[in-house]
Short mmCIF file of N, CA and C in Angstrom, two decimals:
data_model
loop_
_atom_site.label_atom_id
_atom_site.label_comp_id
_atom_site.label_asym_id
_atom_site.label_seq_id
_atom_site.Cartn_x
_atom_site.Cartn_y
_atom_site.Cartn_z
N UNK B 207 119.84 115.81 49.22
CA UNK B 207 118.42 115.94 49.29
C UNK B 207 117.85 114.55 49.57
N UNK B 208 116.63 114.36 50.05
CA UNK B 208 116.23 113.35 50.66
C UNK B 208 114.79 113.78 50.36
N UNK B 209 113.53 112.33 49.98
CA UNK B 209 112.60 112.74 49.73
C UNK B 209 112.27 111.24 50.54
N UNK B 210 110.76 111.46 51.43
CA UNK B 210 110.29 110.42 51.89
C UNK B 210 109.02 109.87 51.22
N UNK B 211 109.34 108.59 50.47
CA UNK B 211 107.95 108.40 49.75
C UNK B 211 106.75 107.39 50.94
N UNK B 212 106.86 107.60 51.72
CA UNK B 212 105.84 107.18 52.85
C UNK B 212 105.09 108.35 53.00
N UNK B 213 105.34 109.83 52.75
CA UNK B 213 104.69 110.26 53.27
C UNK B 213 103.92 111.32 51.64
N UNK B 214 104.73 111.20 51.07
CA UNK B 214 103.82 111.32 49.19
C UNK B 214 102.83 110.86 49.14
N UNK B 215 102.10 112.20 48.38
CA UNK B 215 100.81 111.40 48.01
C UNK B 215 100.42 111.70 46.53
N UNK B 216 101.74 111.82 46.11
CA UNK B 216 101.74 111.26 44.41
C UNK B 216 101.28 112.54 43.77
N UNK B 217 101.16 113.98 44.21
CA UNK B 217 100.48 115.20 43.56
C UNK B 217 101.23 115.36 42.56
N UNK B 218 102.82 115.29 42.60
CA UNK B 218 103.49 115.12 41.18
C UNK B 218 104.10 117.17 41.02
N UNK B 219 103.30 117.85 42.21
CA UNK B 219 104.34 119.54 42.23
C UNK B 219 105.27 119.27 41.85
N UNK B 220 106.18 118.60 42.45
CA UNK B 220 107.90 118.75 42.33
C UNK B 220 107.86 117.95 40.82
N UNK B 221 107.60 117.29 40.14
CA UNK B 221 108.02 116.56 39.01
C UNK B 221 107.66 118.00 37.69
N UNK B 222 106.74 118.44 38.17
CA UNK B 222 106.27 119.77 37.30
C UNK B 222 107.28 120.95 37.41
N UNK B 223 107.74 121.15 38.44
CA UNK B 223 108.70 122.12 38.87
C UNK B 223 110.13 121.84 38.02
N UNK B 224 110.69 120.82 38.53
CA UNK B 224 111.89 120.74 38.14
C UNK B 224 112.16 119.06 37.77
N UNK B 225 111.73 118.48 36.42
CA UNK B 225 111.51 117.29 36.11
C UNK B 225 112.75 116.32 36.09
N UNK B 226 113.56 117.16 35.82
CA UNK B 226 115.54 116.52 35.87
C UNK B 226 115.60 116.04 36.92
N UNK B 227 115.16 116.89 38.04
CA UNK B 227 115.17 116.23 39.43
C UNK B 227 114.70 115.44 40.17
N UNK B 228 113.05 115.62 39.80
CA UNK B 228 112.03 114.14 40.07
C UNK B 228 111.32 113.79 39.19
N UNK B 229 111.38 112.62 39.55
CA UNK B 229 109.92 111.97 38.67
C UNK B 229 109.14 110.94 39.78
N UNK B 230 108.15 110.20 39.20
CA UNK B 230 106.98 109.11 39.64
C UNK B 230 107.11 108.14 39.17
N UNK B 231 106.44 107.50 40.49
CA UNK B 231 106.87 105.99 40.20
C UNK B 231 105.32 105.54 39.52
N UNK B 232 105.84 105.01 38.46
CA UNK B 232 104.73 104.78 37.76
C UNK B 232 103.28 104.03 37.92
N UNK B 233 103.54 103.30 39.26
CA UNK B 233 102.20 102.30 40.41
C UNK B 233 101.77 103.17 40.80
N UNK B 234 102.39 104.16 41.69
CA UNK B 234 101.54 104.50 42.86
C UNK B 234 101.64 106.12 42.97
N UNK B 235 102.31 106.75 41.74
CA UNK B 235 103.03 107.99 41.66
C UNK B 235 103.50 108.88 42.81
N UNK B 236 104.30 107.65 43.62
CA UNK B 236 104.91 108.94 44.62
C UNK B 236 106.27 109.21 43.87
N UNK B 237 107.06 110.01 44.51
CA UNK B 237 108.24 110.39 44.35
C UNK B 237 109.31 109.97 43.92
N UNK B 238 110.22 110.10 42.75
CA UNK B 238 111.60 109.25 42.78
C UNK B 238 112.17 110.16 42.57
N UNK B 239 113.72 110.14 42.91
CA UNK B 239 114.51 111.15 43.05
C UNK B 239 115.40 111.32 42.50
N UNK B 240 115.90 111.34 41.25
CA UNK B 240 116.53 111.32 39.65
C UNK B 240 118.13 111.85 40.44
N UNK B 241 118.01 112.85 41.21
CA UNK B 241 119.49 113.66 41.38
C UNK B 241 119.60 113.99 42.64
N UNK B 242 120.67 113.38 43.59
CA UNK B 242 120.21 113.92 44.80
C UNK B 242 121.01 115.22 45.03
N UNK B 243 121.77 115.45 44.45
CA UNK B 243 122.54 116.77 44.96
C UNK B 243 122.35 117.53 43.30
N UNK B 244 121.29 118.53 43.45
CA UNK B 244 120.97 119.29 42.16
C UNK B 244 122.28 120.13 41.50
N UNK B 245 121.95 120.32 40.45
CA UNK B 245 123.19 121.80 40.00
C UNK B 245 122.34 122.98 40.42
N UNK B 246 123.43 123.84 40.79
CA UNK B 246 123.03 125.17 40.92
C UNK B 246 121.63 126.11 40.23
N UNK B 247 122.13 125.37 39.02
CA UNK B 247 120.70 126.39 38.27
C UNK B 247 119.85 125.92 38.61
N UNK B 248 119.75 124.42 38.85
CA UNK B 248 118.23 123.83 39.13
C UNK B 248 117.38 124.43 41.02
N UNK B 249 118.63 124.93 41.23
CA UNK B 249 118.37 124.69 42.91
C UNK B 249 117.07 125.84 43.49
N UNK B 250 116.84 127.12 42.50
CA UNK B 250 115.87 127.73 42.76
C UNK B 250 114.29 126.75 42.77
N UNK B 251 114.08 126.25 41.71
CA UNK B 251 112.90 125.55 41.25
C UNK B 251 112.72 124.23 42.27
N UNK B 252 114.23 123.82 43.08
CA UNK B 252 113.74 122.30 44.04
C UNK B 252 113.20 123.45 44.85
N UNK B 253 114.05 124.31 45.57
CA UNK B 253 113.17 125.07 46.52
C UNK B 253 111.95 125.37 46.52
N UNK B 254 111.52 125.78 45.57
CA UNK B 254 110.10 125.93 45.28
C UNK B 254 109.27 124.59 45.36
N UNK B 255 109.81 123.50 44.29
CA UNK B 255 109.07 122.15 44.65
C UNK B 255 109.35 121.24 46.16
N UNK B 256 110.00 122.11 46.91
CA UNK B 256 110.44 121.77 48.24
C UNK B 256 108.69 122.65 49.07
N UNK B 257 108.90 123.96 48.42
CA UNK B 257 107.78 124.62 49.56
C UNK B 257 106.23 124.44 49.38
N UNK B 258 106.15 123.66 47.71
CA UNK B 258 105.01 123.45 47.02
C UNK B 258 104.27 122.24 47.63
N UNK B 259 105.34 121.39 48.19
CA UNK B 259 105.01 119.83 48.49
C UNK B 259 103.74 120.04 48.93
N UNK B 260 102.87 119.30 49.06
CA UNK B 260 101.82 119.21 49.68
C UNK B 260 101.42 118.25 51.49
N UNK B 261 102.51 117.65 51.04
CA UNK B 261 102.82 116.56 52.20
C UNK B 261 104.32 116.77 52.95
N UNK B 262 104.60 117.46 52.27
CA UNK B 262 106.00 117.83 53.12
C UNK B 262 106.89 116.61 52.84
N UNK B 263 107.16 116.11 51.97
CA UNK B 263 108.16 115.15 51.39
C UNK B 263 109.12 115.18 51.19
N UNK B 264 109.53 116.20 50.82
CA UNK B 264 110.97 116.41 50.31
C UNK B 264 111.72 116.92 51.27
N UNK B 265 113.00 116.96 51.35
CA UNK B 265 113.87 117.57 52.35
C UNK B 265 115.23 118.08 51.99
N UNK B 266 115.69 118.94 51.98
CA UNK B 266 116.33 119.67 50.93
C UNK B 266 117.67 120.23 52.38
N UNK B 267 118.35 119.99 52.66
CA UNK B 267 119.09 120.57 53.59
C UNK B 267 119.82 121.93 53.61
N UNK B 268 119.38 122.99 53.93
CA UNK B 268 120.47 124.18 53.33
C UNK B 268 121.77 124.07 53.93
N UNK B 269 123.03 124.66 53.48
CA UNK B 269 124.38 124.58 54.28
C UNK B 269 124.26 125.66 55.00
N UNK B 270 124.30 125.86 56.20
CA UNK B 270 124.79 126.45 57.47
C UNK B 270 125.46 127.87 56.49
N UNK B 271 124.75 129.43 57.05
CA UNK B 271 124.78 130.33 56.75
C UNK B 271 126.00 131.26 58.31
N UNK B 272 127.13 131.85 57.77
CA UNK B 272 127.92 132.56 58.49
C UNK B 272 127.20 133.80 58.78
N UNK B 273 127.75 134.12 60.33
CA UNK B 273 127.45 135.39 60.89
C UNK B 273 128.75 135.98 60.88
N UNK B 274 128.41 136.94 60.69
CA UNK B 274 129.38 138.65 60.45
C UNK B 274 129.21 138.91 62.17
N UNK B 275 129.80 139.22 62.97
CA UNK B 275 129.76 139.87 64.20
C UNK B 275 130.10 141.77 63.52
#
């Protein structure tokens, strides 16, 4: 996971969502990124603080999904 704090504007969604995973930087409250590769249980709630962003900050990569022919 990858979060860009250039483009944060410190709303703090994702730190509310799933706090293990982010927090704020205490100046300017953009983004810090506690865990970059979440555990499983947490991974519903980044998604969500992934779609909540307001600025589109975060970046969350999914792994490549197989096709069945």
């Amino acid at each position: 996971m990858v979060v860009d704090t250039d483009r944060c504007v410190g709303a703090g969604q994702c730190v509310l969502m799933e706090p293990a995973v982010f927090g704020q930087d205490e100046t300017d409250g953009t983004v810090i990124l506690l865990v970059a590769e979440p555990a499983e249980d947490q991974l519903d709630m980044v998604r969500r603080a992934v779609r909540t962003c307001p600025s589109e900050a975060i970046l969350l990569p999914e792994p490549p999904t197989e096709h069945r022919d």
